[in-house]
XYZ file of C-alpha atoms in Angstrom:
701
model
C 36.128 -22.326 28.817
C 35.718 -18.802 27.481
C 32.254 -17.303 27.284
C 31.554 -14.878 24.447
C 28.916 -12.224 24.431
C 27.129 -12.146 21.106
C 24.911 -9.315 19.954
C 21.492 -10.812 19.354
C 18.878 -9.263 17.064
C 17.053 -6.623 19.025
C 13.350 -6.114 19.495
C 11.301 -3.009 19.737
C 10.424 -1.970 23.287
C 7.211 -3.780 24.118
C 7.572 -6.209 21.239
C 7.068 -9.889 21.998
C 9.579 -12.544 21.083
C 7.416 -13.800 18.257
C 7.694 -10.414 16.611
C 4.117 -9.355 17.265
C 3.112 -6.275 19.149
C 0.310 -6.653 21.591
C -3.067 -5.366 20.462
C -4.580 -5.396 16.998
C -4.914 -2.453 14.669
C -8.435 -1.788 15.956
C -7.928 -2.909 19.535
C -10.991 -1.502 21.417
C -8.837 -0.642 24.449
C -6.452 1.315 22.259
C -9.379 3.119 20.621
C -10.755 4.086 24.039
C -7.344 5.277 25.220
C -7.036 7.419 22.091
C -10.553 8.898 22.310
C -9.658 11.715 24.767
C -6.827 12.772 22.436
C -9.256 12.708 19.499
C -11.667 14.990 21.377
C -8.861 17.389 22.315
C -7.977 17.660 18.618
C -11.421 19.233 17.995
C -9.795 22.503 19.035
C -9.748 24.635 15.839
C -6.264 25.850 16.795
C -5.114 22.247 16.342
C -7.358 21.326 13.422
C -6.366 24.256 11.193
C -3.410 22.180 9.943
C -5.968 19.909 8.251
C -8.079 22.275 6.105
C -10.456 19.553 4.895
C -11.472 18.494 8.391
C -11.572 22.129 9.560
C -14.247 22.779 6.914
C -16.179 19.739 8.199
C -15.956 21.034 11.793
C -17.173 24.480 10.759
C -20.034 22.790 8.887
C -20.868 20.653 11.946
C -20.943 23.750 14.165
C -23.195 25.598 11.681
C -25.642 22.661 11.395
C -25.760 22.505 15.193
C -26.969 26.106 15.257
C -29.539 25.370 12.523
C -30.764 22.272 14.391
C -31.264 24.335 17.553
C -33.263 26.961 15.641
C -35.363 24.418 13.698
C -35.127 21.061 15.497
C -36.045 17.769 13.838
C -34.858 14.166 14.006
C -33.233 14.521 10.587
C -31.424 17.738 11.530
C -30.019 16.338 14.762
C -29.034 13.056 13.068
C -27.011 15.041 10.514
C -25.442 17.095 13.327
C -24.397 13.983 15.248
C -22.836 12.277 12.223
C -21.003 15.390 11.066
C -19.384 15.723 14.490
C -18.600 12.003 14.451
C -16.902 12.482 11.080
C -14.510 14.982 12.652
C -13.983 12.800 15.745
C -13.279 9.704 13.613
C -10.742 11.692 11.582
C -9.010 12.806 14.773
C -9.241 9.273 16.140
C -7.250 7.915 13.185
C -4.389 10.295 13.996
C -4.723 9.738 17.754
C -4.523 5.944 17.393
C -1.416 6.258 15.220
C 0.169 8.616 17.747
C -0.929 6.409 20.652
C 1.094 3.485 19.321
C 4.171 5.707 19.412
C 3.374 7.018 22.900
C 3.299 3.456 24.247
C 6.844 2.980 22.950
C 7.885 6.363 24.350
C 6.656 5.365 27.815
C 9.079 2.443 27.752
C 11.926 4.697 26.656
C 11.235 7.165 29.471
C 12.011 4.427 31.964
C 15.587 4.565 30.716
C 15.883 8.198 31.783
C 17.015 8.265 35.378
C 18.537 10.860 37.659
C 21.952 9.330 37.156
C 25.106 10.811 38.628
C 28.225 11.220 36.505
C 31.726 10.619 37.849
C 34.216 12.751 35.980
C 37.789 11.683 35.437
C 38.849 13.896 38.320
C 36.569 11.917 40.648
C 34.013 14.727 40.977
C 30.361 13.572 41.089
C 27.833 15.762 39.278
C 24.214 15.237 38.136
C 24.074 13.813 34.599
C 22.039 16.782 33.187
C 24.990 19.070 33.982
C 27.312 17.238 31.586
C 28.567 19.167 28.577
C 30.055 18.129 25.263
C 33.656 17.041 25.689
C 33.346 16.037 29.352
C 35.065 12.752 30.190
C 33.394 10.369 32.658
C 34.263 6.977 34.104
C 31.570 4.291 34.343
C 32.033 1.013 36.207
C 30.041 -2.214 36.424
C 26.524 -1.707 37.778
C 26.444 2.013 36.929
C 24.229 3.870 34.457
C 25.960 5.589 31.564
C 25.087 9.259 32.230
C 25.035 10.518 28.637
C 25.620 9.743 24.978
C 29.265 9.472 24.034
C 32.164 7.440 22.689
C 34.288 4.971 24.640
C 37.865 6.274 24.608
C 39.344 3.705 26.979
C 38.406 0.188 28.096
C 35.918 -2.477 27.080
C 32.676 -3.520 28.782
C 29.432 -5.406 28.290
C 26.459 -3.037 28.258
C 22.739 -3.641 28.831
C 20.896 -1.705 26.094
C 17.488 -3.312 26.676
C 15.996 0.112 27.457
C 16.747 1.121 23.859
C 16.373 -2.082 21.851
C 14.116 -4.230 24.047
C 16.683 -7.034 23.836
C 18.025 -8.416 27.107
C 21.262 -9.811 25.631
C 24.209 -7.540 26.540
C 26.430 -6.008 23.870
C 30.140 -5.210 23.786
C 31.344 -1.615 23.658
C 35.045 -0.822 23.385
C 37.386 2.009 22.515
C 38.467 2.367 18.914
C 36.776 0.794 15.909
C 33.107 1.082 15.048
C 31.587 -0.191 18.329
C 32.566 2.688 20.544
C 29.294 4.614 20.814
C 27.274 4.325 24.036
C 23.849 5.715 24.860
C 22.844 7.563 28.008
C 20.474 5.566 30.235
C 22.024 2.184 29.393
C 23.831 0.158 32.052
C 27.383 -1.172 32.250
C 27.327 -4.820 33.357
C 31.027 -5.595 33.609
C 34.453 -3.966 33.637
C 35.076 -0.221 33.392
C 35.014 2.254 30.510
C 35.980 5.889 30.044
C 33.493 7.860 27.960
C 33.773 11.214 26.205
C 30.348 12.893 26.200
C 29.150 13.950 22.730
C 25.565 15.079 23.444
C 24.303 18.575 24.125
C 22.190 19.076 27.276
C 18.610 17.949 26.663
C 19.441 16.475 23.263
C 20.323 12.920 24.192
C 19.536 10.026 21.892
C 16.679 8.886 24.170
C 15.230 12.423 24.259
C 15.156 12.484 20.465
C 13.688 8.988 20.294
C 10.855 9.919 22.661
C 9.995 13.047 20.672
C 10.100 11.200 17.375
C 8.043 8.134 18.287
C 5.433 10.378 19.929
C 5.174 12.356 16.712
C 6.105 15.617 18.434
C 8.821 16.323 15.885
C 7.059 14.911 12.842
C 7.237 17.477 10.081
C 5.096 17.058 6.998
C 7.020 15.761 4.022
C 7.072 17.539 0.627
C 4.811 14.852 -0.831
C 2.369 15.226 2.056
C 2.415 19.027 1.780
C 1.727 18.798 -1.958
C -1.189 16.430 -1.339
C -2.570 18.767 1.346
C -2.468 21.610 -1.179
C -4.339 19.421 -3.689
C -6.964 18.519 -1.079
C -7.362 22.161 -0.100
C -7.806 23.096 -3.773
C -10.431 20.386 -4.254
C -12.211 21.568 -1.107
C -12.337 25.136 -2.447
C -13.630 23.913 -5.820
C -16.398 21.857 -4.192
C -17.177 24.732 -1.825
C -17.732 27.054 -4.814
C -19.737 24.345 -6.610
C -21.928 23.820 -3.553
C -22.545 27.549 -3.086
C -23.699 27.823 -6.712
C -26.405 25.273 -5.891
C -28.254 27.919 -3.899
C -29.044 30.411 -6.704
C -29.770 27.478 -9.018
C -32.256 26.081 -6.501
C -33.957 29.458 -5.982
C -34.317 29.907 -9.752
C -35.621 26.363 -10.216
C -38.194 26.794 -7.436
C -39.305 30.093 -8.988
C -39.850 28.336 -12.312
C -41.988 25.688 -10.578
C -43.923 27.548 -7.836
C -46.538 24.818 -7.667
C -44.127 22.331 -6.189
C -44.493 22.231 -2.377
C -41.552 22.968 -0.114
C -39.571 19.900 0.883
C -36.747 18.931 3.189
C -34.150 19.800 0.580
C -35.798 22.603 -1.362
C -37.827 25.622 -0.210
C -38.643 28.982 -1.680
C -35.417 30.243 -0.156
C -33.384 27.581 -1.977
C -31.571 24.561 -0.576
C -31.793 24.231 3.208
C -28.545 24.906 5.072
C -28.293 21.427 6.578
C -28.641 19.722 3.175
C -26.168 22.137 1.578
C -23.561 21.411 4.259
C -24.228 17.669 3.970
C -23.589 17.888 0.241
C -20.323 19.799 0.790
C -19.039 17.366 3.435
C -19.852 14.355 1.261
C -18.191 15.781 -1.838
C -14.916 17.091 -0.425
C -12.156 14.447 0.019
C -12.819 13.832 3.729
C -11.573 10.227 3.683
C -7.994 10.951 2.665
C -8.069 14.253 4.580
C -8.887 12.303 7.730
C -6.290 9.574 7.193
C -3.379 11.504 5.670
C -1.646 12.341 8.934
C -2.217 8.822 10.311
C -0.570 7.320 7.207
C 2.581 9.390 7.782
C 2.763 8.587 11.500
C 2.150 4.891 10.831
C 5.016 4.836 8.313
C 7.453 5.988 10.986
C 5.825 3.578 13.452
C 6.423 0.624 11.105
C 10.104 1.542 11.063
C 10.189 1.759 14.866
C 8.619 -1.713 15.050
C 11.629 -2.923 13.072
C 13.974 -1.083 15.439
C 14.784 1.682 12.958
C 14.584 5.254 14.202
C 13.780 7.767 11.455
C 14.904 11.269 12.319
C 12.201 12.739 10.049
C 9.216 11.731 7.969
C 11.064 13.181 4.978
C 13.620 10.358 5.294
C 10.891 7.689 5.262
C 9.300 9.210 2.193
C 12.660 9.577 0.470
C 13.266 5.860 1.072
C 10.221 5.148 -1.066
C 11.685 7.108 -3.976
C 15.229 5.743 -3.731
C 16.642 4.656 -7.080
C 20.209 3.728 -6.037
C 21.262 1.576 -3.072
C 24.870 1.648 -1.882
C 25.676 -1.438 0.194
C 28.848 -2.371 2.021
C 30.032 -5.826 1.030
C 31.245 -7.060 4.411
C 28.433 -7.834 6.811
C 25.749 -6.719 4.386
C 26.087 -8.795 1.225
C 28.506 -11.327 2.693
C 28.660 -12.906 6.143
C 31.738 -10.834 6.877
C 33.983 -13.702 7.921
C 35.816 -15.638 5.227
C 35.292 -19.361 5.644
C 37.142 -22.409 4.406
C 35.467 -23.713 1.278
C 38.049 -26.003 -0.334
C 41.423 -27.692 0.252
C 43.499 -27.744 -2.970
C 46.497 -30.114 -2.577
C 49.831 -29.669 -4.348
C 51.185 -32.371 -6.679
C 51.955 -35.584 -4.825
C 49.917 -34.623 -1.747
C 46.556 -36.177 -0.889
C 43.579 -34.086 0.224
C 43.494 -36.027 3.506
C 47.115 -35.123 4.271
C 46.501 -31.457 3.458
C 43.327 -31.422 5.573
C 45.141 -32.943 8.576
C 47.961 -30.380 8.368
C 45.537 -27.476 7.861
C 43.489 -28.519 10.885
C 46.561 -29.030 13.062
C 47.945 -25.574 12.219
C 44.586 -23.952 13.012
C 43.776 -25.506 16.401
C 45.050 -22.483 18.309
C 43.713 -19.979 15.776
C 40.706 -18.278 17.425
C 39.847 -16.165 14.386
C 36.618 -17.009 12.505
C 38.747 -18.109 9.551
C 40.831 -20.440 11.730
C 37.772 -21.983 13.366
C 36.160 -22.512 9.952
C 39.237 -24.491 8.777
C 38.966 -26.810 11.790
C 35.233 -27.313 11.252
C 35.604 -27.862 7.481
C 38.321 -30.507 8.008
C 36.128 -32.261 10.554
C 32.920 -32.210 8.493
C 34.395 -32.845 5.035
C 37.193 -35.288 5.883
C 35.987 -36.787 9.170
C 38.985 -35.522 11.140
C 38.420 -35.405 14.878
C 38.856 -31.934 16.309
C 41.740 -31.873 18.770
C 41.642 -29.282 21.499
C 44.840 -27.207 21.828
C 44.863 -27.871 25.568
C 45.165 -31.597 24.951
C 48.442 -31.011 23.103
C 50.379 -29.691 26.065
C 53.747 -30.411 24.502
C 52.936 -28.551 21.289
C 54.608 -25.216 20.542
C 52.043 -22.884 19.014
C 53.251 -20.193 16.639
C 50.839 -17.210 16.706
C 50.086 -15.038 13.719
C 51.872 -11.676 13.597
C 51.785 -8.841 11.110
C 55.491 -9.338 10.525
C 55.479 -13.101 9.764
C 51.920 -13.180 8.275
C 51.583 -16.862 9.170
C 50.833 -19.121 12.126
C 51.198 -22.799 12.933
C 52.529 -25.414 15.330
C 55.730 -27.358 16.146
C 54.785 -30.858 17.310
C 56.767 -34.106 17.606
C 59.452 -32.861 15.232
C 56.914 -31.544 12.699
C 56.750 -27.880 11.772
C 53.480 -26.897 10.079
C 52.647 -23.377 8.918
C 49.759 -21.687 7.132
C 49.448 -18.090 5.985
C 49.985 -15.645 3.136
C 51.462 -17.258 0.012
C 54.614 -15.132 -0.183
C 55.375 -15.520 3.523
C 54.903 -19.306 3.605
C 56.877 -19.887 0.386
C 59.754 -17.818 1.758
C 59.620 -19.913 4.941
C 59.772 -23.097 2.834
C 62.788 -21.807 0.902
C 64.516 -20.790 4.134
C 64.160 -24.423 5.254
C 65.699 -25.827 2.078
C 62.532 -26.486 0.165
C 61.616 -25.600 -3.414
C 58.037 -24.319 -3.907
C 56.720 -25.411 -7.290
C 55.229 -23.152 -9.935
C 52.033 -25.186 -9.629
C 51.317 -23.713 -6.171
C 51.708 -20.193 -7.545
C 49.126 -21.031 -10.194
C 46.697 -22.320 -7.558
C 47.132 -19.125 -5.532
C 46.485 -16.929 -8.586
C 43.395 -18.922 -9.573
C 41.839 -18.613 -6.111
C 42.582 -14.872 -5.992
C 41.046 -14.358 -9.429
C 37.856 -16.123 -8.311
C 37.429 -13.669 -5.433
C 38.728 -15.988 -2.723
C 41.594 -15.687 -0.276
C 44.392 -18.277 -0.602
C 46.224 -19.555 2.488
C 49.219 -21.752 1.727
C 49.884 -24.724 4.032
C 53.416 -26.070 4.299
C 55.409 -28.528 6.332
C 59.130 -27.955 6.822
C 60.766 -28.172 3.409
C 57.626 -28.608 1.213
C 54.323 -26.998 0.285
C 51.260 -29.209 0.928
C 48.627 -27.140 -0.811
C 46.290 -24.160 -0.570
C 43.214 -23.425 1.560
C 40.509 -21.566 -0.370
C 38.812 -19.072 1.977
C 35.546 -17.804 0.568
C 33.724 -14.606 1.449
C 30.319 -16.282 1.702
C 27.376 -14.397 0.208
C 24.357 -14.403 2.505
C 21.544 -16.730 1.539
C 18.757 -15.112 -0.476
C 20.705 -11.974 -1.419
C 20.424 -12.591 -5.177
C 16.642 -12.919 -4.856
C 16.432 -9.689 -2.859
C 18.511 -7.829 -5.419
C 16.252 -9.207 -8.150
C 13.339 -7.663 -6.237
C 15.179 -4.350 -6.098
C 15.693 -4.519 -9.858
C 11.967 -5.092 -10.387
C 11.356 -1.975 -8.315
C 13.638 -0.025 -10.624
C 16.371 0.308 -7.985
C 20.041 0.034 -8.949
C 22.276 -1.728 -6.396
C 25.958 -0.874 -5.968
C 28.320 -2.883 -3.756
C 31.079 -0.937 -1.995
C 34.207 -2.757 -0.858
C 37.853 -2.218 -0.073
C 38.773 -5.418 -1.938
C 40.703 -5.419 -5.181
C 38.662 -5.252 -8.414
C 39.042 -8.990 -9.194
C 37.678 -10.066 -5.812
C 34.982 -7.394 -5.913
C 33.783 -8.516 -9.359
C 33.576 -12.155 -8.278
C 31.456 -11.309 -5.218
C 29.312 -8.885 -7.209
C 28.572 -11.531 -9.845
C 27.698 -14.127 -7.216
C 25.443 -11.755 -5.256
C 23.749 -10.332 -8.346
C 24.322 -6.608 -7.725
C 24.213 -4.220 -10.660
C 27.585 -2.565 -10.093
C 30.447 -2.335 -7.599
C 33.027 0.137 -6.337
C 36.333 -1.571 -5.449
C 39.153 -0.291 -3.251
C 36.734 2.363 -2.013
C 37.892 5.262 0.145
C 35.594 7.748 1.959
C 36.257 10.233 -0.839
C 35.285 7.626 -3.450
C 31.970 6.943 -1.675
C 31.167 10.640 -1.490
C 32.039 11.159 -5.165
C 29.845 8.217 -6.200
C 26.845 9.535 -4.237
C 27.187 13.001 -5.764
C 27.483 11.547 -9.246
C 24.277 9.533 -8.761
C 22.438 12.566 -7.353
C 23.519 14.751 -10.259
C 21.610 12.342 -12.493
C 18.419 13.073 -10.519
C 18.528 9.860 -8.485
C 17.859 9.503 -4.756
C 20.600 7.530 -2.994
C 20.472 5.391 0.161
C 23.436 3.886 2.002
C 24.439 2.372 5.342
C 27.482 3.053 7.474
C 28.840 2.783 10.994
C 32.272 4.402 11.080
C 33.452 7.980 11.364
C 34.827 7.669 7.833
C 31.267 6.918 6.634
C 29.866 10.165 8.104
C 30.415 12.385 5.009
C 28.706 9.868 2.725
C 25.829 9.324 5.197
C 25.260 13.070 5.396
C 25.339 13.440 1.595
C 22.983 10.534 0.833
C 19.225 11.094 0.740
C 18.654 8.158 3.099
C 21.612 7.568 5.416
C 21.147 4.627 7.790
C 23.659 4.624 10.646
C 24.270 1.539 12.751
C 23.506 1.885 16.467
C 26.799 0.145 17.258
C 28.652 2.705 15.195
C 30.327 5.935 16.156
C 28.490 9.050 17.312
C 29.672 10.846 14.175
C 27.929 8.273 11.964
C 24.678 8.487 13.966
C 24.693 12.282 13.821
C 25.325 12.271 10.065
C 22.591 9.791 9.090
C 18.852 10.502 9.070
C 17.995 7.004 10.332
C 19.512 4.806 13.028
C 19.179 1.019 12.960
C 19.056 -0.120 16.584
C 19.757 -3.717 15.524
C 22.842 -2.659 13.534
C 21.804 -4.935 10.679
C 22.992 -3.391 7.379
C 20.666 -5.520 5.252
C 17.711 -3.743 6.857
C 18.249 -0.960 4.322
C 16.299 -3.101 1.876
C 13.360 -3.313 4.319
C 13.518 0.455 4.855
C 13.120 1.029 1.115
C 10.144 -1.344 1.032
C 8.483 0.476 3.966
C 9.052 3.823 2.228
C 7.451 2.530 -0.957
C 4.577 1.070 1.056
C 3.993 4.500 2.618
C 3.792 6.204 -0.778
C 1.566 3.477 -2.216
C -0.783 3.595 0.783
C -1.132 7.349 0.466
C -1.801 7.077 -3.274
C -4.257 4.188 -2.885
C -6.363 5.925 -0.237
C -6.321 9.192 -2.196
C -7.635 7.307 -5.228
C -10.308 5.623 -3.099
C -11.358 8.894 -1.459
C -11.825 10.784 -4.712
C -13.504 7.844 -6.451
C -16.118 7.267 -3.759
C -17.464 10.809 -4.185
C -19.139 9.604 -7.405
C -21.707 7.501 -5.548
C -22.537 10.413 -3.254
C -23.573 12.478 -6.305
C -26.064 9.758 -7.190
C -27.396 9.817 -3.625
C -27.713 13.535 -2.816
C -28.242 15.396 -6.137
C -31.429 13.454 -7.054
C -32.656 13.914 -3.475
C -32.253 17.691 -3.793
C -33.722 18.339 -7.236
C -35.860 15.344 -8.239
C -39.005 17.207 -7.195
C -38.191 20.112 -9.538
C -36.630 18.037 -12.292
C -38.327 14.614 -12.285
C -35.872 13.411 -14.914
C -33.139 13.431 -12.241
C -34.875 10.494 -10.583
C -33.149 8.347 -13.193
C -29.897 9.090 -11.343
C -31.328 7.493 -8.210
C -29.812 4.180 -9.321
C -29.698 2.920 -5.729
C -33.452 3.511 -5.427
C -33.062 5.120 -2.027
C -36.241 5.349 0.046
C -36.538 9.134 0.395
C -34.546 12.362 0.099
C -34.059 12.358 3.886
C -32.743 8.797 4.047
C -30.575 9.376 0.955
C -28.835 12.406 2.454
C -28.438 10.870 5.938
C -27.169 7.574 4.448
C -24.483 9.425 2.498
C -23.376 11.359 5.603
C -23.297 8.201 7.761
C -21.301 6.284 5.144
C -18.906 9.224 4.819
C -18.147 8.966 8.560
C -18.013 5.173 8.888
C -15.674 4.656 5.934
C -13.010 6.608 7.847
C -13.161 4.126 10.733
C -13.183 1.213 8.317
C -9.978 2.436 6.653
C -7.990 3.178 9.846
C -6.488 -0.376 9.923
C -5.394 -0.036 6.287
C -3.836 3.377 6.974
C -1.908 1.987 9.968
C -0.896 -1.322 8.423
C -0.287 0.031 4.938
C -1.217 -1.320 1.530
C 0.656 -4.521 0.781
C 3.637 -3.820 -1.453
C 4.650 -6.154 -4.273
C 7.845 -5.361 -6.208
C 6.848 -4.333 -9.739
C 7.116 -1.443 -12.172
C 5.468 1.934 -11.541
C 2.978 1.383 -14.383
C 1.829 -1.943 -12.946
C 1.466 -0.441 -9.470
C -0.604 2.422 -10.923
C -2.838 0.007 -12.844
C -3.359 -2.124 -9.734
C -4.222 0.910 -7.593
C -6.706 2.218 -10.141
C -8.314 -1.205 -10.444
C -8.505 -2.079 -6.744
C -8.922 1.307 -5.058
C -10.315 3.338 -7.942
C -12.982 0.805 -8.903
C -13.405 -0.188 -5.263
C -13.887 3.451 -4.334
C -16.722 3.690 -6.849
C -18.467 0.432 -5.954
C -18.139 0.467 -2.132
C -20.272 3.607 -1.540
C -23.088 2.302 -3.746
C -23.263 -0.821 -1.608
C -22.627 0.941 1.714
C -25.117 3.784 1.202
C -27.825 1.356 0.053
C -27.328 -0.886 3.104
C -27.488 2.105 5.458
C -30.611 3.354 3.669
C -32.318 0.002 4.223
C -31.474 0.214 7.939
C -32.623 3.795 8.565
C -35.582 4.245 6.207
C -38.081 3.382 8.929
C -36.703 5.856 11.463
C -38.797 8.961 12.309
C -38.637 11.692 9.676
C -37.103 9.445 6.994
C -40.193 9.289 4.810
């Protein structure tokens, strides 16, 4: 019996078999592990990249000085919570990065001080390998560097990369020739041409990317940072203008005694800084970086390596998906779906002959014929070994048919023209009816195989390229997102149209060449659309490089992986649809939390402004709709809420807002309703609850 190695779906390093990663989004142990990193990020040299939180840190440092000069419980409480606001913001980013570092630790185990044996027999340390070097790797040895198999076939343990213990097959030629340094050959021997540059191996890049070391801010993120910086400047100017207004107001009402918020010198520094920190968009400023890191992390959890955050963001804006037919939309192996007998032949007779001619056929198509005959017509499967006296006729490119000679019978199956010629050569007369059956099956998108016995045609086997279950529903979802799907295939237009109609794609490109793919991508991009596609072969590299989101298969060639900006470690082409959904989820999460952050500033106005000026302008007390206990408790409650809401939203930033396929207008309406209205209501409730808890503390009356 022959044992086959099958590539099983891979798992992320550290991922459990049930698909869950250990530890929740707010796992206390993870928070504690990330705390030192959060404290290190207090360094202004690090924090300057986040202008909003840098302003908060400067404010916290200034209030610390003021609290030392004029100590009070209120002053030190404000100081503590302002510093906690900065720490919580850093903690959000540190937790997101920490999840990637845990994955990087697993990947580092794959890096060993391996030795490389060159073709000449010379042994050298793996780091000394250069592009173009040729090495030989045998069973039990570590592959010393990234490259392509140029000779041999072997089973390879890639668990260090994918987390999956099942070995995979790597062989020269085709689209399964790429090997990764640090993986282990389990059987046989292969010759590998090294394609990596020193220090730039696939594992090195993976480690840097999942740790966030190479994460560059995306255009969308940069634009949002500019908006946040502009809002911070506006609120900074608005807050500064409070000082002359307060001095003038106090001068107009000299009889009013000095208070916590208002003295003859204007608004106290601690209150002014509290107002600034509460009004600037600290929530989204604190979570923005974590949202971007978490987006890449969600891809890594699905065994997709994004070479840049820009690629993840682009996936969210994709408007055209290019999908290979074989292996993506269809199962990839044509399967028997119907036996169509010729005139005067029963289905049972055709099924028996079709099964008999396929017993020695080890192709997926041949095995499907045997199984279909057994399941549909109750024919017992006969093992080829049990028919020792049978003469098996293998398929060749010249004859384009296969079959068996048994007990005086000669049965053949294969291409219509080849089998009909064989029938004529044996004195038979193929009928026009069979030609009609062949044409009908071809027109429907199927592949016809004619079955004949010496001298006569028995009928036609209809091989179907089976569309994967649920593909039509997924393409319907894409359509609701506003994404156009295009199937790419090398089939003729008739077959391509039949498959496209069954799968439900919007368009198709038949008889596609690499040049055709590239031309189609450029045409789509000229119309202002972002294009995503998958590929695994060297001939896909130009199209992968041209597309905005190019997903290369890990089993593919090095050229494909270098050209794409994402690598799917599972080599599952349908994952492109998930990548688009994750990209959209990233954009929606960023938009939702920005909406929430700006909206919740409204409640802080109602908390702090009346506390500052109610003594001078009693009419402002009408704005104290929360009926907060005192100016001190109102200001401290707003500052505390401003810090705690960051911690409360860390899980949402890491997990992402749930995405439901719908139009942009519906998504906008939902965000405004849930996060806009929620951002207004939540602070009113939160600040009031905190006020009730702290109003009896010293100095709060």
